[in-house]
JSON list of C-alpha atoms in Angstrom, two decimals:
[
{"chain": "A", "resi": 29, "resn": "MET", "atom": "CA", "xyz": [210.79, 8.44, -23.53]},
{"chain": "A", "resi": 30, "resn": "LYS", "atom": "CA", "xyz": [210.64, 7.87, -26.73]},
{"chain": "A", "resi": 31, "resn": "ARG", "atom": "CA", "xyz": [211.13, 11.55, -27.78]},
{"chain": "A", "resi": 32, "resn": "LEU", "atom": "CA", "xyz": [214.21, 11.67, -25.33]},
{"chain": "A", "resi": 33, "resn": "THR", "atom": "CA", "xyz": [215.61, 8.30, -27.73]},
{"chain": "A", "resi": 34, "resn": "LEU", "atom": "CA", "xyz": [215.13, 9.72, -30.86]},
{"chain": "A", "resi": 35, "resn": "ALA", "atom": "CA", "xyz": [216.57, 13.42, -30.19]},
{"chain": "A", "resi": 36, "resn": "ILE", "atom": "CA", "xyz": [219.51, 11.35, -28.77]},
{"chain": "A", "resi": 37, "resn": "LEU", "atom": "CA", "xyz": [219.56, 9.10, -32.28]},
{"chain": "A", "resi": 38, "resn": "CYS", "atom": "CA", "xyz": [219.38, 12.10, -34.46]},
{"chain": "A", "resi": 39, "resn": "ALA", "atom": "CA", "xyz": [222.09, 13.91, -32.55]},
{"chain": "A", "resi": 40, "resn": "ALA", "atom": "CA", "xyz": [224.41, 11.02, -32.62]},
{"chain": "A", "resi": 41, "resn": "GLY", "atom": "CA", "xyz": [223.37, 10.74, -36.83]},
{"chain": "A", "resi": 42, "resn": "ALA", "atom": "CA", "xyz": [223.88, 14.16, -36.87]},
{"chain": "A", "resi": 43, "resn": "MET", "atom": "CA", "xyz": [227.60, 14.28, -35.31]},
{"chain": "A", "resi": 44, "resn": "LEU", "atom": "CA", "xyz": [228.32, 11.38, -37.60]},
{"chain": "A", "resi": 45, "resn": "VAL", "atom": "CA", "xyz": [227.31, 13.19, -40.72]},
{"chain": "A", "resi": 46, "resn": "GLN", "atom": "CA", "xyz": [229.57, 16.54, -39.66]},
{"chain": "A", "resi": 47, "resn": "LYS", "atom": "CA", "xyz": [232.45, 14.33, -38.80]},
{"chain": "A", "resi": 48, "resn": "ALA", "atom": "CA", "xyz": [231.74, 12.28, -42.21]},
{"chain": "A", "resi": 49, "resn": "MET", "atom": "CA", "xyz": [231.60, 15.64, -43.82]},
{"chain": "A", "resi": 50, "resn": "ALA", "atom": "CA", "xyz": [234.77, 16.85, -41.86]},
{"chain": "A", "resi": 51, "resn": "GLN", "atom": "CA", "xyz": [237.87, 18.32, -44.04]},
{"chain": "A", "resi": 52, "resn": "THR", "atom": "CA", "xyz": [240.16, 15.66, -44.54]},
{"chain": "A", "resi": 53, "resn": "HIS", "atom": "CA", "xyz": [243.42, 14.62, -46.18]},
{"chain": "A", "resi": 54, "resn": "LEU", "atom": "CA", "xyz": [245.02, 18.16, -44.90]},
{"chain": "A", "resi": 55, "resn": "ARG", "atom": "CA", "xyz": [248.54, 18.56, -44.62]},
{"chain": "A", "resi": 56, "resn": "GLY", "atom": "CA", "xyz": [250.59, 17.16, -41.75]},
{"chain": "A", "resi": 57, "resn": "GLN", "atom": "CA", "xyz": [246.88, 15.16, -40.53]},
{"chain": "A", "resi": 58, "resn": "PRO", "atom": "CA", "xyz": [247.65, 11.96, -39.44]},
{"chain": "A", "resi": 59, "resn": "PHE", "atom": "CA", "xyz": [245.35, 8.84, -40.33]},
{"chain": "A", "resi": 60, "resn": "LEU", "atom": "CA", "xyz": [245.32, 5.55, -38.84]},
{"chain": "A", "resi": 61, "resn": "GLN", "atom": "CA", "xyz": [244.26, 3.15, -41.86]},
{"chain": "A", "resi": 62, "resn": "ILE", "atom": "CA", "xyz": [243.04, -0.44, -41.71]},
{"chain": "A", "resi": 63, "resn": "ASP", "atom": "CA", "xyz": [242.78, -3.02, -44.46]},
{"chain": "A", "resi": 64, "resn": "ALA", "atom": "CA", "xyz": [240.97, -6.88, -44.84]},
{"chain": "A", "resi": 65, "resn": "GLY", "atom": "CA", "xyz": [241.13, -8.47, -47.79]},
{"chain": "A", "resi": 66, "resn": "SER", "atom": "CA", "xyz": [242.19, -11.77, -49.48]},
{"chain": "A", "resi": 67, "resn": "TYR", "atom": "CA", "xyz": [245.63, -13.58, -50.22]},
{"chain": "A", "resi": 68, "resn": "ASP", "atom": "CA", "xyz": [245.59, -14.79, -54.09]},
{"chain": "A", "resi": 69, "resn": "ALA", "atom": "CA", "xyz": [241.90, -15.17, -54.77]},
{"chain": "A", "resi": 70, "resn": "VAL", "atom": "CA", "xyz": [239.28, -13.02, -54.95]},
{"chain": "A", "resi": 71, "resn": "LEU", "atom": "CA", "xyz": [237.09, -13.69, -51.61]},
{"chain": "A", "resi": 72, "resn": "PRO", "atom": "CA", "xyz": [238.81, -14.00, -47.96]},
{"chain": "A", "resi": 73, "resn": "GLY", "atom": "CA", "xyz": [238.13, -17.26, -46.10]},
{"chain": "A", "resi": 74, "resn": "LEU", "atom": "CA", "xyz": [239.13, -18.93, -43.16]},
{"chain": "A", "resi": 75, "resn": "GLY", "atom": "CA", "xyz": [241.81, -20.40, -45.71]},
{"chain": "A", "resi": 76, "resn": "ASN", "atom": "CA", "xyz": [242.46, -17.16, -47.05]},
{"chain": "A", "resi": 77, "resn": "PHE", "atom": "CA", "xyz": [242.89, -13.78, -45.42]},
{"chain": "A", "resi": 78, "resn": "ALA", "atom": "CA", "xyz": [245.06, -11.04, -45.29]},
{"chain": "A", "resi": 79, "resn": "PHE", "atom": "CA", "xyz": [245.08, -7.71, -42.46]},
{"chain": "A", "resi": 80, "resn": "LYS", "atom": "CA", "xyz": [246.98, -4.44, -42.64]},
{"chain": "A", "resi": 81, "resn": "ALA", "atom": "CA", "xyz": [246.97, -1.39, -40.00]},
{"chain": "A", "resi": 82, "resn": "GLY", "atom": "CA", "xyz": [249.00, 1.37, -40.46]},
{"chain": "A", "resi": 83, "resn": "LEU", "atom": "CA", "xyz": [249.54, 4.81, -38.85]},
{"chain": "A", "resi": 84, "resn": "GLY", "atom": "CA", "xyz": [250.60, 8.05, -41.23]},
{"chain": "A", "resi": 85, "resn": "LYS", "atom": "CA", "xyz": [250.40, 11.38, -41.93]},
{"chain": "A", "resi": 86, "resn": "TYR", "atom": "CA", "xyz": [249.87, 13.90, -45.06]},
{"chain": "A", "resi": 87, "resn": "THR", "atom": "CA", "xyz": [252.92, 15.43, -46.50]},
{"chain": "A", "resi": 88, "resn": "ARG", "atom": "CA", "xyz": [253.03, 18.27, -48.00]},
{"chain": "A", "resi": 89, "resn": "ARG", "atom": "CA", "xyz": [251.96, 17.13, -51.72]},
{"chain": "A", "resi": 90, "resn": "LEU", "atom": "CA", "xyz": [249.01, 15.62, -49.70]},
{"chain": "A", "resi": 91, "resn": "TRP", "atom": "CA", "xyz": [250.45, 11.97, -50.39]},
{"chain": "A", "resi": 92, "resn": "GLY", "atom": "CA", "xyz": [250.14, 9.77, -47.63]},
{"chain": "A", "resi": 93, "resn": "SER", "atom": "CA", "xyz": [253.29, 8.52, -45.68]},
{"chain": "A", "resi": 94, "resn": "MET", "atom": "CA", "xyz": [252.51, 5.32, -43.46]},
{"chain": "A", "resi": 95, "resn": "PHE", "atom": "CA", "xyz": [254.20, 2.74, -41.97]},
{"chain": "A", "resi": 96, "resn": "PHE", "atom": "CA", "xyz": [252.35, -0.68, -41.52]},
{"chain": "A", "resi": 97, "resn": "VAL", "atom": "CA", "xyz": [252.19, -3.85, -40.09]},
{"chain": "A", "resi": 98, "resn": "SER", "atom": "CA", "xyz": [250.56, -6.70, -42.58]},
{"chain": "A", "resi": 99, "resn": "VAL", "atom": "CA", "xyz": [249.23, -10.30, -41.63]},
{"chain": "A", "resi": 100, "resn": "ALA", "atom": "CA", "xyz": [248.25, -13.10, -44.30]},
{"chain": "A", "resi": 101, "resn": "HIS", "atom": "CA", "xyz": [247.68, -16.66, -44.35]},
{"chain": "A", "resi": 102, "resn": "LYS", "atom": "CA", "xyz": [247.03, -18.95, -47.12]},
{"chain": "A", "resi": 103, "resn": "GLN", "atom": "CA", "xyz": [246.24, -22.69, -47.36]},
{"chain": "A", "resi": 104, "resn": "THR", "atom": "CA", "xyz": [248.12, -24.25, -50.73]},
{"chain": "A", "resi": 105, "resn": "SER", "atom": "CA", "xyz": [248.31, -27.85, -52.51]},
{"chain": "A", "resi": 106, "resn": "LEU", "atom": "CA", "xyz": [250.86, -29.87, -51.67]},
{"chain": "A", "resi": 107, "resn": "VAL", "atom": "CA", "xyz": [252.53, -31.04, -54.87]},
{"chain": "A", "resi": 108, "resn": "SER", "atom": "CA", "xyz": [255.15, -33.78, -55.72]},
{"chain": "A", "resi": 109, "resn": "GLU", "atom": "CA", "xyz": [258.22, -31.96, -57.33]},
{"chain": "A", "resi": 110, "resn": "GLY", "atom": "CA", "xyz": [259.06, -35.01, -59.53]},
{"chain": "A", "resi": 111, "resn": "SER", "atom": "CA", "xyz": [255.58, -36.10, -60.86]},
{"chain": "A", "resi": 112, "resn": "ARG", "atom": "CA", "xyz": [253.48, -33.11, -60.28]},
{"chain": "A", "resi": 113, "resn": "VAL", "atom": "CA", "xyz": [250.62, -34.89, -58.52]},
{"chain": "A", "resi": 114, "resn": "MET", "atom": "CA", "xyz": [248.33, -32.74, -56.33]},
{"chain": "A", "resi": 115, "resn": "ILE", "atom": "CA", "xyz": [248.68, -34.72, -52.70]},
{"chain": "A", "resi": 116, "resn": "GLU", "atom": "CA", "xyz": [245.18, -34.28, -50.68]},
{"chain": "A", "resi": 117, "resn": "THR", "atom": "CA", "xyz": [246.67, -32.03, -48.13]},
{"chain": "A", "resi": 118, "resn": "ASP", "atom": "CA", "xyz": [247.21, -28.23, -47.78]},
{"chain": "A", "resi": 119, "resn": "VAL", "atom": "CA", "xyz": [250.22, -26.61, -46.79]},
{"chain": "A", "resi": 120, "resn": "PRO", "atom": "CA", "xyz": [249.50, -23.26, -44.43]},
{"chain": "A", "resi": 121, "resn": "VAL", "atom": "CA", "xyz": [251.10, -20.49, -45.70]},
{"chain": "A", "resi": 122, "resn": "ASP", "atom": "CA", "xyz": [251.69, -16.65, -43.49]},
{"chain": "A", "resi": 123, "resn": "GLN", "atom": "CA", "xyz": [253.70, -14.35, -43.95]},
{"chain": "A", "resi": 124, "resn": "TYR", "atom": "CA", "xyz": [254.47, -11.71, -40.96]},
{"chain": "A", "resi": 125, "resn": "MET", "atom": "CA", "xyz": [255.41, -8.27, -42.87]},
{"chain": "A", "resi": 126, "resn": "ALA", "atom": "CA", "xyz": [256.41, -4.30, -41.95]},
{"chain": "A", "resi": 127, "resn": "GLY", "atom": "CA", "xyz": [256.97, -1.78, -43.89]},
{"chain": "A", "resi": 128, "resn": "TYR", "atom": "CA", "xyz": [257.03, 1.75, -45.07]},
{"chain": "A", "resi": 129, "resn": "GLN", "atom": "CA", "xyz": [254.34, 3.32, -47.92]},
{"chain": "A", "resi": 130, "resn": "LEU", "atom": "CA", "xyz": [253.50, 6.32, -50.22]},
{"chain": "A", "resi": 131, "resn": "THR", "atom": "CA", "xyz": [250.93, 6.75, -51.69]},
{"chain": "A", "resi": 132, "resn": "PRO", "atom": "CA", "xyz": [250.98, 9.44, -54.41]},
{"chain": "A", "resi": 133, "resn": "ASN", "atom": "CA", "xyz": [247.60, 11.17, -55.35]},
{"chain": "A", "resi": 134, "resn": "LEU", "atom": "CA", "xyz": [246.86, 10.50, -59.16]},
{"chain": "A", "resi": 135, "resn": "TYR", "atom": "CA", "xyz": [243.06, 11.99, -58.85]},
{"chain": "A", "resi": 136, "resn": "GLN", "atom": "CA", "xyz": [241.98, 13.45, -55.99]},
{"chain": "A", "resi": 137, "resn": "SER", "atom": "CA", "xyz": [238.24, 15.77, -56.43]},
{"chain": "A", "resi": 138, "resn": "ALA", "atom": "CA", "xyz": [237.66, 19.62, -55.35]},
{"chain": "A", "resi": 139, "resn": "MET", "atom": "CA", "xyz": [236.67, 18.16, -51.88]},
{"chain": "A", "resi": 140, "resn": "ARG", "atom": "CA", "xyz": [239.26, 15.61, -51.73]},
{"chain": "A", "resi": 141, "resn": "THR", "atom": "CA", "xyz": [235.95, 13.34, -51.07]},
{"chain": "A", "resi": 142, "resn": "PHE", "atom": "CA", "xyz": [237.08, 10.82, -53.45]},
{"chain": "A", "resi": 143, "resn": "LEU", "atom": "CA", "xyz": [241.11, 10.22, -54.65]},
{"chain": "A", "resi": 144, "resn": "VAL", "atom": "CA", "xyz": [242.50, 7.22, -57.07]},
{"chain": "A", "resi": 145, "resn": "LYS", "atom": "CA", "xyz": [246.18, 6.41, -55.55]},
{"chain": "A", "resi": 146, "resn": "LEU", "atom": "CA", "xyz": [249.32, 4.22, -56.21]},
{"chain": "A", "resi": 147, "resn": "PRO", "atom": "CA", "xyz": [250.41, 3.09, -53.01]},
{"chain": "A", "resi": 148, "resn": "LEU", "atom": "CA", "xyz": [254.06, 2.47, -53.53]},
{"chain": "A", "resi": 149, "resn": "SER", "atom": "CA", "xyz": [255.49, 0.47, -50.54]},
{"chain": "A", "resi": 150, "resn": "LEU", "atom": "CA", "xyz": [258.76, -1.37, -49.26]},
{"chain": "A", "resi": 151, "resn": "GLN", "atom": "CA", "xyz": [258.44, -4.35, -46.89]},
{"chain": "A", "resi": 152, "resn": "ALA", "atom": "CA", "xyz": [260.58, -6.77, -44.89]},
{"chain": "A", "resi": 153, "resn": "GLY", "atom": "CA", "xyz": [258.77, -9.89, -43.03]},
{"chain": "A", "resi": 154, "resn": "TYR", "atom": "CA", "xyz": [259.11, -13.11, -42.42]},
{"chain": "A", "resi": 155, "resn": "GLU", "atom": "CA", "xyz": [257.16, -16.07, -44.52]},
{"chain": "A", "resi": 156, "resn": "CYS", "atom": "CA", "xyz": [256.46, -19.78, -42.89]},
{"chain": "A", "resi": 157, "resn": "LEU", "atom": "CA", "xyz": [255.32, -22.94, -44.12]},
{"chain": "A", "resi": 158, "resn": "ASN", "atom": "CA", "xyz": [253.64, -25.30, -42.89]},
{"chain": "A", "resi": 159, "resn": "ARG", "atom": "CA", "xyz": [254.01, -23.64, -39.20]},
{"chain": "A", "resi": 160, "resn": "GLY", "atom": "CA", "xyz": [258.28, -24.26, -39.18]},
{"chain": "A", "resi": 161, "resn": "GLU", "atom": "CA", "xyz": [257.22, -27.50, -39.55]},
{"chain": "A", "resi": 162, "resn": "ASP", "atom": "CA", "xyz": [259.66, -29.63, -42.35]},
{"chain": "A", "resi": 163, "resn": "PHE", "atom": "CA", "xyz": [257.43, -32.69, -43.10]},
{"chain": "A", "resi": 164, "resn": "ILE", "atom": "CA", "xyz": [253.75, -33.25, -43.88]},
{"chain": "A", "resi": 165, "resn": "GLY", "atom": "CA", "xyz": [253.30, -36.48, -43.51]},
{"chain": "A", "resi": 166, "resn": "PRO", "atom": "CA", "xyz": [256.16, -38.85, -45.19]},
{"chain": "A", "resi": 167, "resn": "TYR", "atom": "CA", "xyz": [256.50, -35.64, -47.18]},
{"chain": "A", "resi": 168, "resn": "LEU", "atom": "CA", "xyz": [259.77, -33.23, -47.32]},
{"chain": "A", "resi": 169, "resn": "LEU", "atom": "CA", "xyz": [258.63, -29.93, -47.63]},
{"chain": "A", "resi": 170, "resn": "ALA", "atom": "CA", "xyz": [261.57, -28.30, -50.14]},
{"chain": "A", "resi": 171, "resn": "PRO", "atom": "CA", "xyz": [261.45, -24.19, -49.65]},
{"chain": "A", "resi": 172, "resn": "SER", "atom": "CA", "xyz": [261.42, -23.37, -46.29]},
{"chain": "A", "resi": 173, "resn": "SER", "atom": "CA", "xyz": [260.31, -21.09, -43.84]},
{"chain": "A", "resi": 174, "resn": "ARG", "atom": "CA", "xyz": [262.75, -17.38, -43.97]},
{"chain": "A", "resi": 175, "resn": "VAL", "atom": "CA", "xyz": [263.27, -14.17, -44.20]},
{"chain": "A", "resi": 176, "resn": "LEU", "atom": "CA", "xyz": [261.64, -11.89, -46.55]},
{"chain": "A", "resi": 177, "resn": "LEU", "atom": "CA", "xyz": [262.24, -7.85, -48.54]},
{"chain": "A", "resi": 178, "resn": "GLY", "atom": "CA", "xyz": [259.91, -7.13, -50.81]},
{"chain": "A", "resi": 179, "resn": "ALA", "atom": "CA", "xyz": [257.73, -3.93, -52.60]},
{"chain": "A", "resi": 180, "resn": "GLY", "atom": "CA", "xyz": [254.73, -3.53, -53.43]},
{"chain": "A", "resi": 181, "resn": "ALA", "atom": "CA", "xyz": [252.30, -1.12, -55.58]},
{"chain": "A", "resi": 182, "resn": "ALA", "atom": "CA", "xyz": [248.57, -1.37, -55.36]},
{"chain": "A", "resi": 183, "resn": "LEU", "atom": "CA", "xyz": [245.72, 1.15, -57.13]},
{"chain": "A", "resi": 184, "resn": "GLU", "atom": "CA", "xyz": [243.33, 2.22, -54.45]},
{"chain": "A", "resi": 185, "resn": "PHE", "atom": "CA", "xyz": [240.29, 4.01, -54.38]},
{"chain": "A", "resi": 186, "resn": "GLU", "atom": "CA", "xyz": [238.97, 6.22, -51.35]},
{"chain": "A", "resi": 187, "resn": "TYR", "atom": "CA", "xyz": [235.71, 7.46, -50.47]},
{"chain": "A", "resi": 188, "resn": "ARG", "atom": "CA", "xyz": [234.88, 9.66, -47.55]},
{"chain": "A", "resi": 189, "resn": "GLY", "atom": "CA", "xyz": [237.63, 7.19, -45.84]},
{"chain": "A", "resi": 190, "resn": "VAL", "atom": "CA", "xyz": [236.46, 3.88, -47.75]},
{"chain": "A", "resi": 191, "resn": "LEU", "atom": "CA", "xyz": [239.40, 2.26, -49.14]},
{"chain": "A", "resi": 192, "resn": "VAL", "atom": "CA", "xyz": [238.97, -0.56, -52.36]},
{"chain": "A", "resi": 193, "resn": "GLY", "atom": "CA", "xyz": [241.99, -1.47, -53.77]},
{"chain": "A", "resi": 194, "resn": "TYR", "atom": "CA", "xyz": [244.33, -4.24, -55.22]},
{"chain": "A", "resi": 195, "resn": "ARG", "atom": "CA", "xyz": [247.73, -4.71, -54.26]},
{"chain": "A", "resi": 196, "resn": "GLN", "atom": "CA", "xyz": [250.44, -6.38, -55.92]},
{"chain": "A", "resi": 197, "resn": "ASN", "atom": "CA", "xyz": [253.76, -7.57, -53.54]},
{"chain": "A", "resi": 198, "resn": "VAL", "atom": "CA", "xyz": [257.36, -8.77, -54.66]},
{"chain": "A", "resi": 199, "resn": "ASN", "atom": "CA", "xyz": [258.78, -11.21, -52.21]},
{"chain": "A", "resi": 200, "resn": "LEU", "atom": "CA", "xyz": [262.49, -10.56, -53.33]},
{"chain": "A", "resi": 201, "resn": "LEU", "atom": "CA", "xyz": [263.75, -14.02, -51.10]},
{"chain": "A", "resi": 202, "resn": "SER", "atom": "CA", "xyz": [260.73, -16.04, -51.03]},
{"chain": "A", "resi": 203, "resn": "ARG", "atom": "CA", "xyz": [261.20, -19.71, -52.12]},
{"chain": "A", "resi": 204, "resn": "TYR", "atom": "CA", "xyz": [257.33, -20.42, -51.92]},
{"chain": "A", "resi": 205, "resn": "GLN", "atom": "CA", "xyz": [255.76, -17.91, -54.13]},
{"chain": "A", "resi": 206, "resn": "LYS", "atom": "CA", "xyz": [257.95, -14.70, -55.67]},
{"chain": "A", "resi": 207, "resn": "PHE", "atom": "CA", "xyz": [254.29, -12.61, -56.72]},
{"chain": "A", "resi": 208, "resn": "SER", "atom": "CA", "xyz": [251.35, -11.98, -54.53]},
{"chain": "A", "resi": 209, "resn": "SER", "atom": "CA", "xyz": [247.75, -10.89, -54.57]},
{"chain": "A", "resi": 210, "resn": "LEU", "atom": "CA", "xyz": [245.70, -8.93, -52.47]},
{"chain": "A", "resi": 211, "resn": "PRO", "atom": "CA", "xyz": [242.29, -7.33, -53.46]},
{"chain": "A", "resi": 212, "resn": "TYR", "atom": "CA", "xyz": [240.99, -5.95, -50.19]},
{"chain": "A", "resi": 213, "resn": "VAL", "atom": "CA", "xyz": [238.73, -3.32, -48.76]},
{"chain": "A", "resi": 214, "resn": "GLY", "atom": "CA", "xyz": [239.57, -0.69, -45.89]},
{"chain": "A", "resi": 215, "resn": "TYR", "atom": "CA", "xyz": [238.74, 2.00, -44.16]},
{"chain": "A", "resi": 216, "resn": "LYS", "atom": "CA", "xyz": [240.71, 5.33, -43.14]},
{"chain": "A", "resi": 217, "resn": "ILE", "atom": "CA", "xyz": [240.19, 6.74, -39.69]},
{"chain": "A", "resi": 218, "resn": "HIS", "atom": "CA", "xyz": [241.70, 10.91, -40.00]},
{"chain": "A", "resi": 219, "resn": "PHE", "atom": "CA", "xyz": [242.71, 12.71, -36.62]},
{"chain": "A", "resi": 220, "resn": "ARG", "atom": "CA", "xyz": [242.50, 16.23, -35.65]}
]
């Protein structure tokens, strides 16, 4: 029984290694990309996180072309407008986005296992402050929730499907925050 278990584990390991060594980044090859990271901080936490998932495929130049949806959340301190005094409460800020991303390769190894990329995106979505409530206690929130239009650029490193990157978004219609930073890690699953 131990030998059978060991043989099954070795076969499964060999299949995983073969999958990891399989050729990827082929013209027309579809992929699923999933990213997770933080929203305006170095490390994510319960009060600060971002997720992004997208489906795409490679172009003739082997650039990634992807449609995505993303969610970002953070807790931010409430500041009084007149006195610039910090008030002892946090305001939840949520962003829900959908968009299109084109990812040119800046560098790729001969086997296409290591890539340095520059993802560029256009996105639209909704920004919600304090979960849609206008008041926090006796305080009225000046910037309210609204529709967003924006763009993003990132620097991304990919090694055998594992992604590490840093994305900077510009939210043109936001009354709360025009620029947001999103460091992330992710994984890309290639089909076919």
